[in-house]
Amino acid sequence: MGVETSLWQRSRQAAYDEITSIAMGLFLDQGFEQTTIDQIASTAGISRRSFFRYFGTKEDIVLGDLASQGELVRAALEEVPSTVGPWEALREALHAVDALAIDPDVTMKIATMMYGTPSLRSRSIEKHLHWQTLLMPDIRRRLGIAEDDLADPAPGAIVASAIACLDAAGEVWVRGGGRDDLATLYDRAVSAVRGRS
Amino acid sequence: MGVETSLWQRSRQAAYDEITSIAMGLFLDQGFEQTTIDQIASTAGISRRSFFRYFGTKEDIVLGDLASQGELVRAALEEVPSTVGPWEALREALHAVDALAIDPDVTMKIATMMYGTPSLRSRSIEKHLHWQTLLMPDIRRRLGIAEDDLADPAPGAIVASAIACLDAAGEVWVRGGGRDDLATLYDRAVSAVRGRS
DNA sequence: TGCCTCATTGACACTCGGTGCCAGTTTGGC
DNA sequence: GCCAAACTGGCACCGAGTGTCAATGAGGCA
């Protein structure tokens, strides 16, 4: 019962958004590692301690959405009819993320920063690992493997490979300055992996 | 000129090995995150500061070898005749790592720790990412792609997928308590990814 | 044997990310 | 207008990692 988004939740969200945008500005301006949390907090006008009530880690400012995006991909994946094969289904599902790219210029800057900052890169991999666990059950189902059969490496391997393809495509996309289309690069990566020309 | 392994280098190596073994003992005993560097240092009878002259990070104690193993795999990969396709060649090359497993019991414990400790897991993935850059040139050659053509996501995708398969296989191997053969699991993962049966 | 040199070492101080705790303040509900 | 619950800021604290510097110890050389 009651409204889902209480007044409190909304103002909290507003603060969250503002901190994010301020921090992002600092990151893009002077680099991720060169920006300290004290700086972010004081710029945002909050205490250092309060910052950690909004974000668990510094990396979460950049990657915070990634966790929820994982849920999004999972939802999209389960929308795909169960007759569709794993690869095709994953292709569909991963397109859900694609739809979020708002400003391509900013996206490019963030992506460049991510590929160039070790701690960010490693955290993003961790998040992708989490995607893997989210998507695996569905793929396992598509392969006709029992829910509780954890002895088959196939589902994990397929999901991990698909994500690896996305990653490889992303890297080329960044290196190319965003000239190519990410979806096209992804398809090319997948067909290379699967052997089909 | 002169002997490669000076007396000094050798004693340093001995100290390195001893610290590693002491730290590993503590890790396996009380967990990675529960073990502090101060504890390692004092147990090993060195100062905290000296510890960081042997290891850049805490994770490097566990994963230090992984970097050099990457070189090993690269060397093994380049041994494989250039007529052999990328997947088969990678299969051969990755077996080079397999040969290092000395004590299967200890290997199992370390692997379990690695898959169960977030920071270790992400660091190990980072190292694997480094493998990727090492192995890509050879695979690019095998695919008949020009050295300077970086616009094709294929080589990176294939290498990353192969490593992802190894990772997925490793996870299942650990979960299964080492009952299955890692090489077999890897093969199964790869064939699942490539669509063959 | 004694000296010179240079790498290694330990100690101290410091930065930065992250957490636990507590007391004060704001906010929503009644 | 009051009460309880949640938010806030400040403080102390921990652990990882780095810079600096003085002391020490071993090897080379006369």
Coordinates of C-alpha atoms (C1' of nucleotides) in Angstrom, one line a residue:
Chain A
M1 CA 0.0 0.0 0.0
G2 CA 0.9 3.7 -0.3
V3 CA 2.9 5.4 -2.9
E4 CA 6.1 3.6 -3.9
T5 CA 8.2 6.7 -4.1
S6 CA 7.8 8.5 -0.9
L7 CA 8.8 12.2 -0.7
W8 CA 11.8 11.0 1.2
Q9 CA 12.9 8.6 -1.4
R10 CA 12.6 11.2 -4.1
S11 CA 14.7 13.8 -2.4
R12 CA 17.3 11.2 -1.6
Q13 CA 17.3 10.3 -5.3
A14 CA 17.8 13.9 -6.2
A15 CA 20.8 14.2 -3.9
Y16 CA 22.1 10.9 -5.3
D17 CA 21.8 12.3 -8.8
E18 CA 23.5 15.6 -7.9
I19 CA 26.4 13.9 -6.2
T20 CA 26.8 11.7 -9.2
S21 CA 26.9 14.5 -11.7
I22 CA 29.3 16.6 -9.5
A23 CA 31.6 13.6 -9.1
M24 CA 31.5 12.8 -12.8
G25 CA 32.4 16.3 -13.6
L26 CA 35.5 16.1 -11.4
F27 CA 36.4 12.7 -12.8
L28 CA 36.2 13.7 -16.4
D29 CA 38.1 16.9 -15.6
Q30 CA 41.0 15.7 -13.5
G31 CA 40.8 11.9 -13.7
F32 CA 39.3 9.3 -11.5
E33 CA 42.3 8.4 -9.3
Q34 CA 43.3 12.1 -8.9
T35 CA 39.9 12.9 -7.4
T36 CA 39.5 12.2 -3.7
I37 CA 36.3 11.5 -1.9
D38 CA 36.9 14.5 0.4
Q39 CA 37.0 16.7 -2.7
I40 CA 33.7 15.2 -4.0
A41 CA 32.0 15.5 -0.6
S42 CA 33.1 19.1 0.0
T43 CA 32.2 20.1 -3.6
A44 CA 28.8 18.5 -3.1
G45 CA 28.4 20.2 0.2
I46 CA 28.0 17.1 2.3
S47 CA 30.2 15.4 4.8
R48 CA 32.7 12.7 3.9
R49 CA 30.7 10.3 6.0
S50 CA 27.4 11.0 4.3
F51 CA 29.0 10.3 1.0
F52 CA 29.4 6.7 2.0
R53 CA 25.8 6.5 2.8
Y54 CA 25.0 7.1 -0.9
F55 CA 27.8 5.2 -2.4
G56 CA 29.5 2.1 -1.0
T57 CA 32.7 2.8 -2.9
K58 CA 34.2 5.4 -5.1
E59 CA 33.8 3.2 -8.1
D60 CA 30.1 2.9 -7.6
I61 CA 29.6 6.4 -8.7
V62 CA 30.7 5.4 -12.1
L63 CA 29.4 1.8 -12.1
G64 CA 26.5 2.1 -9.8
D65 CA 24.0 1.7 -12.6
L66 CA 25.7 -1.4 -13.9
A67 CA 24.2 -3.5 -11.2
S68 CA 20.7 -2.4 -12.0
Q69 CA 21.5 -2.8 -15.7
G70 CA 22.2 -6.4 -15.0
E71 CA 18.6 -6.8 -13.7
L72 CA 17.5 -5.1 -16.8
V73 CA 19.3 -7.5 -19.1
R74 CA 18.0 -10.4 -17.1
A75 CA 14.5 -9.2 -17.5
A76 CA 15.0 -8.7 -21.2
L77 CA 16.5 -12.1 -21.5
E78 CA 13.5 -13.7 -19.9
E79 CA 11.2 -11.9 -22.4
V80 CA 12.8 -13.7 -25.3
P81 CA 10.8 -16.9 -26.2
S82 CA 12.4 -20.0 -24.8
T83 CA 12.6 -21.5 -28.2
V84 CA 15.2 -19.0 -29.2
G85 CA 18.8 -20.3 -28.8
P86 CA 21.2 -18.9 -26.2
W87 CA 23.3 -16.8 -28.4
E88 CA 20.4 -15.1 -30.2
A89 CA 18.6 -14.6 -26.9
L90 CA 21.7 -13.0 -25.4
R91 CA 22.0 -10.8 -28.4
E92 CA 18.5 -9.5 -27.9
A93 CA 18.9 -9.1 -24.2
L94 CA 22.2 -7.2 -24.4
H95 CA 20.5 -4.7 -26.7
A96 CA 18.6 -3.5 -23.7
V97 CA 21.7 -1.9 -22.4
D98 CA 22.4 -0.3 -25.8
A99 CA 19.1 1.7 -25.4
L100 CA 20.5 3.5 -22.4
A101 CA 23.3 5.4 -24.2
I102 CA 22.0 8.9 -24.0
D103 CA 24.7 11.3 -24.9
P104 CA 27.2 9.5 -27.1
D105 CA 29.9 12.0 -26.3
V106 CA 29.7 11.6 -22.6
T107 CA 29.4 7.8 -23.0
M108 CA 32.6 7.9 -24.9
K109 CA 34.4 9.8 -22.2
I110 CA 33.2 7.5 -19.5
A111 CA 34.1 4.4 -21.5
T112 CA 37.6 5.8 -22.2
M113 CA 38.0 6.5 -18.5
M114 CA 36.9 3.0 -17.6
Y115 CA 39.3 1.3 -19.9
G116 CA 42.1 3.4 -18.7
T117 CA 41.6 3.2 -15.0
P118 CA 42.7 -0.2 -13.4
S119 CA 40.5 -0.1 -10.4
L120 CA 37.4 0.9 -12.5
R121 CA 38.1 -1.8 -15.0
S122 CA 38.4 -4.4 -12.3
R123 CA 35.2 -3.3 -10.6
S124 CA 33.4 -3.4 -13.9
I125 CA 34.6 -6.9 -14.5
E126 CA 33.2 -7.8 -11.1
K127 CA 29.9 -6.4 -12.1
H128 CA 29.9 -8.3 -15.3
L129 CA 30.7 -11.4 -13.3
H130 CA 27.5 -10.6 -11.4
W131 CA 25.6 -10.4 -14.6
Q132 CA 26.9 -13.8 -15.4
T133 CA 25.2 -15.3 -12.4
L134 CA 22.0 -13.4 -13.2
L135 CA 21.8 -14.6 -16.8
M136 CA 23.1 -18.2 -16.3
P137 CA 19.8 -19.7 -15.0
D138 CA 17.9 -18.7 -18.1
I139 CA 20.6 -19.9 -20.4
R140 CA 20.8 -23.2 -18.5
R141 CA 17.1 -23.5 -19.1
R142 CA 17.5 -22.8 -22.8
L143 CA 20.1 -25.5 -23.0
G144 CA 17.8 -28.0 -21.4
I145 CA 20.0 -28.5 -18.4
A146 CA 18.4 -29.2 -15.0
E147 CA 18.2 -26.3 -12.6
D148 CA 20.4 -28.0 -10.0
D149 CA 23.0 -29.4 -12.4
L150 CA 26.0 -27.3 -11.6
A151 CA 28.5 -29.7 -13.0
D152 CA 28.2 -28.5 -16.6
P153 CA 30.4 -25.6 -17.5
A154 CA 28.4 -24.8 -20.7
P155 CA 26.0 -22.1 -19.4
G156 CA 28.6 -20.2 -17.6
A157 CA 31.0 -20.4 -20.5
I158 CA 28.4 -19.2 -23.0
V159 CA 27.3 -16.2 -20.9
A160 CA 30.9 -15.3 -20.0
S161 CA 31.8 -15.5 -23.7
A162 CA 29.0 -13.3 -24.7
I163 CA 30.0 -10.7 -22.2
A164 CA 33.6 -11.1 -23.3
C165 CA 32.5 -10.3 -26.8
L166 CA 30.7 -7.2 -25.6
D167 CA 33.8 -6.2 -23.8
A168 CA 36.0 -6.8 -26.8
A169 CA 33.6 -4.9 -29.0
G170 CA 33.6 -2.1 -26.4
E171 CA 37.3 -1.9 -26.4
V172 CA 37.5 -1.6 -30.2
W173 CA 34.7 0.9 -30.1
V174 CA 36.6 3.1 -27.7
R175 CA 39.9 2.7 -29.5
G176 CA 38.2 3.7 -32.8
G177 CA 36.8 6.8 -31.2
G178 CA 33.2 5.6 -31.5
R179 CA 33.2 5.6 -35.3
D180 CA 31.9 2.0 -35.6
D181 CA 28.6 0.8 -34.3
L182 CA 28.9 -1.1 -31.1
A183 CA 26.1 -3.5 -32.1
T184 CA 27.8 -4.3 -35.3
L185 CA 31.2 -4.9 -33.6
Y186 CA 29.5 -7.2 -31.1
D187 CA 28.0 -9.2 -33.9
R188 CA 31.3 -9.5 -35.6
A189 CA 32.9 -10.6 -32.3
V190 CA 30.3 -13.3 -31.7
S191 CA 30.5 -14.7 -35.2
A192 CA 34.3 -14.8 -34.9
V193 CA 34.0 -16.8 -31.7
R194 CA 31.4 -19.1 -33.0
G195 CA 33.5 -20.0 -36.1
R196 CA 30.9 -18.7 -38.6
S197 CA 33.0 -16.4 -40.7
Chain B
M1 CA 78.0 -10.0 -18.2
G2 CA 78.7 -12.5 -15.4
V3 CA 76.4 -15.0 -13.8
E4 CA 72.8 -14.2 -14.2
T5 CA 71.9 -15.3 -10.7
S6 CA 74.1 -13.4 -8.4
L7 CA 74.4 -14.5 -4.8
W8 CA 72.3 -11.5 -3.9
Q9 CA 69.5 -12.3 -6.3
R10 CA 69.4 -15.8 -5.0
S11 CA 69.0 -14.9 -1.3
R12 CA 66.4 -12.4 -2.3
Q13 CA 64.5 -15.1 -4.1
A14 CA 64.8 -17.3 -1.0
A15 CA 63.3 -14.6 1.1
Y16 CA 60.6 -14.1 -1.5
D17 CA 59.7 -17.7 -1.4
E18 CA 59.7 -17.9 2.3
I19 CA 57.4 -14.9 2.7
T20 CA 55.1 -16.4 0.1
S21 CA 54.8 -19.7 1.9
I22 CA 54.3 -18.1 5.3
A23 CA 51.6 -15.8 3.9
M24 CA 49.9 -18.7 2.1
G25 CA 49.8 -20.6 5.3
L26 CA 48.1 -17.7 7.0
F27 CA 45.7 -17.2 4.1
L28 CA 44.6 -20.8 4.0
D29 CA 44.4 -20.9 7.8
Q30 CA 42.3 -17.8 8.5
G31 CA 41.3 -16.5 5.1
F32 CA 42.7 -13.9 2.8
E33 CA 40.8 -10.8 3.9
Q34 CA 41.2 -11.7 7.6
T35 CA 45.0 -11.7 7.3
T36 CA 46.7 -8.4 7.6
I37 CA 50.0 -7.4 6.1
D38 CA 51.3 -6.5 9.5
Q39 CA 50.6 -10.0 10.6
I40 CA 52.4 -11.5 7.6
A41 CA 55.4 -9.2 8.1
S42 CA 55.8 -9.9 11.7
T43 CA 55.3 -13.6 11.2
A44 CA 58.0 -13.5 8.5
G45 CA 60.2 -11.5 10.7
I46 CA 60.5 -8.5 8.5
S47 CA 59.2 -4.9 8.7
R48 CA 55.9 -3.9 7.2
R49 CA 57.8 -1.6 4.8
S50 CA 60.1 -4.4 3.6
F51 CA 57.1 -6.5 2.7
F52 CA 56.1 -4.0 0.1
R53 CA 59.6 -4.2 -1.4
Y54 CA 58.8 -7.8 -2.2
F55 CA 55.2 -7.5 -3.2
G56 CA 53.4 -4.6 -4.6
T57 CA 50.0 -5.6 -3.3
K58 CA 48.6 -8.2 -1.0
E59 CA 47.0 -10.0 -3.9
D60 CA 50.3 -10.4 -5.6
I61 CA 51.3 -13.0 -3.1
V62 CA 48.7 -15.2 -4.4
L63 CA 48.6 -14.1 -8.0
G64 CA 52.2 -13.1 -8.5
D65 CA 53.0 -16.0 -10.6
L66 CA 50.1 -15.5 -12.9
A67 CA 51.8 -12.7 -14.7
S68 CA 54.8 -14.8 -15.5
Q69 CA 52.5 -17.7 -16.4
G70 CA 51.0 -15.4 -19.1
E71 CA 54.4 -15.2 -20.7
L72 CA 54.6 -19.0 -20.5
V73 CA 51.3 -19.4 -22.3
R74 CA 52.4 -16.9 -25.0
A75 CA 55.6 -18.8 -25.6
A76 CA 53.6 -22.1 -25.8
L77 CA 51.2 -20.5 -28.2
E78 CA 53.9 -19.4 -30.5
E79 CA 55.3 -22.9 -30.6
V80 CA 52.1 -24.1 -32.2
P81 CA 52.5 -24.3 -36.0
S82 CA 50.8 -21.3 -37.6
T83 CA 48.6 -23.5 -39.7
V84 CA 46.7 -24.6 -36.6
G85 CA 43.5 -22.7 -36.0
P86 CA 43.1 -20.2 -33.1
W87 CA 41.0 -22.4 -30.9
E88 CA 43.0 -25.5 -31.2
A89 CA 46.2 -23.5 -30.7
L90 CA 44.8 -21.8 -27.6
R91 CA 43.9 -25.2 -26.3
E92 CA 47.4 -26.4 -26.7
A93 CA 48.9 -23.3 -25.1
L94 CA 46.6 -23.2 -22.1
H95 CA 47.8 -26.7 -21.3
A96 CA 51.1 -25.2 -20.4
V97 CA 49.6 -23.8 -17.3
D98 CA 48.1 -27.2 -16.4
A99 CA 51.5 -28.7 -16.1
L100 CA 52.4 -26.5 -13.2
A101 CA 49.8 -27.9 -10.8
I102 CA 52.1 -29.6 -8.3
D103 CA 50.1 -30.5 -5.3
P104 CA 46.5 -30.9 -6.3
D105 CA 45.3 -30.6 -2.8
V106 CA 47.0 -27.2 -2.3
T107 CA 45.9 -26.1 -5.8
M108 CA 42.4 -26.8 -4.8
K109 CA 42.6 -24.8 -1.6
I110 CA 44.1 -21.8 -3.4
A111 CA 41.5 -22.0 -6.2
T112 CA 38.7 -22.2 -3.7
M113 CA 40.1 -19.2 -1.9
M114 CA 40.4 -17.3 -5.2
Y115 CA 36.8 -18.0 -6.3
G116 CA 35.5 -17.0 -2.9
T117 CA 37.4 -13.8 -2.4
P118 CA 36.1 -10.8 -4.4
S119 CA 39.3 -8.8 -4.5
L120 CA 41.3 -11.9 -5.5
R121 CA 38.8 -12.9 -8.1
S122 CA 38.8 -9.5 -9.8
R123 CA 42.6 -9.2 -9.6
S124 CA 42.9 -12.6 -11.2
I125 CA 40.6 -11.6 -14.0
E126 CA 42.7 -8.5 -14.5
K127 CA 45.8 -10.7 -14.9
H128 CA 43.8 -12.8 -17.4
L129 CA 43.1 -9.6 -19.2
H130 CA 46.8 -9.1 -19.5
W131 CA 47.1 -12.5 -20.9
Q132 CA 44.7 -11.4 -23.5
T133 CA 46.9 -8.6 -24.7
L134 CA 49.8 -11.1 -24.8
L135 CA 48.0 -13.7 -26.8
M136 CA 46.1 -11.5 -29.2
P137 CA 49.0 -10.8 -31.7
D138 CA 49.5 -14.4 -32.3
I139 CA 45.8 -15.1 -32.8
R140 CA 45.5 -12.1 -35.1
R141 CA 48.3 -13.6 -37.2
R142 CA 46.4 -16.9 -37.3
L143 CA 43.3 -15.2 -38.5
G144 CA 45.3 -13.5 -41.3
I145 CA 44.6 -10.0 -40.0
A146 CA 47.2 -7.3 -40.5
E147 CA 49.3 -6.4 -37.5
D148 CA 48.2 -2.8 -37.3
D149 CA 44.5 -3.5 -37.9
L150 CA 43.0 -2.8 -34.5
A151 CA 39.5 -2.3 -35.8
D152 CA 38.5 -6.0 -35.8
P153 CA 37.2 -7.3 -32.5
A154 CA 37.7 -10.9 -33.6
P155 CA 41.1 -11.7 -32.1
G156 CA 40.3 -10.1 -28.7
A157 CA 36.9 -11.8 -28.6
I158 CA 38.3 -15.2 -29.3
V159 CA 41.1 -15.0 -26.8
A160 CA 38.8 -13.5 -24.2
S161 CA 36.3 -16.2 -24.8
A162 CA 38.9 -19.0 -24.5
I163 CA 40.0 -17.5 -21.1
A164 CA 36.3 -17.2 -20.1
C165 CA 35.9 -20.9 -20.8
L166 CA 38.9 -21.6 -18.7
D167 CA 37.4 -19.6 -15.9
A168 CA 34.0 -21.2 -16.2
A169 CA 35.7 -24.6 -16.2
G170 CA 37.7 -23.6 -13.2
E171 CA 34.6 -22.5 -11.3
V172 CA 32.9 -25.8 -12.0
W173 CA 36.0 -27.7 -11.1
V174 CA 36.2 -26.0 -7.7
R175 CA 32.6 -26.4 -7.0
G176 CA 32.8 -30.1 -7.8
G177 CA 35.7 -30.4 -5.3
G178 CA 38.1 -31.3 -8.1
R179 CA 36.4 -34.5 -9.0
D180 CA 36.3 -33.7 -12.8
D181 CA 39.3 -33.1 -14.9
L182 CA 39.9 -29.4 -15.6
A183 CA 41.0 -30.1 -19.2
T184 CA 37.8 -32.0 -19.9
L185 CA 35.7 -29.3 -18.4
Y186 CA 37.5 -26.8 -20.6
D187 CA 36.9 -28.8 -23.7
R188 CA 33.2 -29.1 -22.9
A189 CA 33.0 -25.3 -22.2
V190 CA 34.6 -24.5 -25.6
S191 CA 32.4 -26.9 -27.6
A192 CA 29.4 -25.4 -25.9
V193 CA 30.5 -21.9 -26.9
R194 CA 31.3 -22.8 -30.4
G195 CA 28.0 -24.6 -31.0
R196 CA 29.4 -28.0 -31.6
S197 CA 27.4 -30.5 -29.6
Chain C
dT1 C1' 92.9 -5.7 7.3
dG2 C1' 90.5 -1.6 6.5
dC3 C1' 87.9 1.5 3.6
dC4 C1' 84.5 2.8 0.2
dT5 C1' 80.2 2.1 -2.0
dC6 C1' 75.8 0.7 -2.8
dA7 C1' 71.7 -2.1 -2.2
dT8 C1' 68.7 -3.4 1.5
dT9 C1' 66.4 -2.5 5.7
dG10 C1' 63.5 -0.5 9.3
dA11 C1' 61.2 3.2 11.3
dC12 C1' 58.3 7.2 10.9
dA13 C1' 54.9 10.0 8.9
dC14 C1' 51.5 10.5 5.7
dT15 C1' 47.6 9.8 2.2
dC16 C1' 43.4 7.7 0.9
dG17 C1' 39.5 4.5 1.0
dG18 C1' 36.3 2.6 4.0
dT19 C1' 33.8 1.5 8.7
dG20 C1' 31.9 1.8 13.5
dC21 C1' 30.0 4.7 16.8
dC22 C1' 27.5 8.4 18.8
dA23 C1' 25.1 12.5 19.5
dG24 C1' 22.3 16.1 17.2
dT25 C1' 18.9 17.3 13.9
dT26 C1' 15.2 16.7 10.6
dT27 C1' 11.1 14.4 8.9
dG28 C1' 6.8 11.8 8.7
dG29 C1' 2.9 10.0 11.3
dC30 C1' -0.3 10.4 14.8
Chain D
dG1 C1' 2.8 19.4 19.1
dC2 C1' 4.9 15.0 20.3
dC3 C1' 7.3 10.6 19.3
dA4 C1' 9.9 7.6 16.8
dA5 C1' 12.6 6.6 12.9
dA6 C1' 15.8 7.9 9.7
dC7 C1' 19.3 11.0 8.1
dT8 C1' 23.4 13.8 9.2
dG9 C1' 28.1 15.2 10.7
dG10 C1' 32.0 14.5 13.3
dC11 C1' 35.3 11.6 15.4
dA12 C1' 38.2 7.8 16.0
dC13 C1' 39.9 4.0 13.9
dC14 C1' 41.7 0.3 10.6
dG15 C1' 44.2 -1.5 6.6
dA16 C1' 46.6 -0.8 2.2
dG17 C1' 50.0 1.5 0.1
dT18 C1' 53.9 5.4 -0.6
dG19 C1' 57.9 8.7 0.3
dT20 C1' 61.7 9.7 3.0
dC21 C1' 65.8 9.1 5.6
dA22 C1' 69.2 7.3 8.5
dA23 C1' 71.4 3.0 9.8
dT24 C1' 73.2 -1.3 8.5
dG25 C1' 75.4 -4.8 6.1
dA26 C1' 77.8 -7.2 2.4
dG27 C1' 81.0 -7.0 -1.7
dG28 C1' 84.9 -5.0 -4.1
dC29 C1' 89.4 -3.2 -3.9
dA30 C1' 93.8 -1.7 -2.3

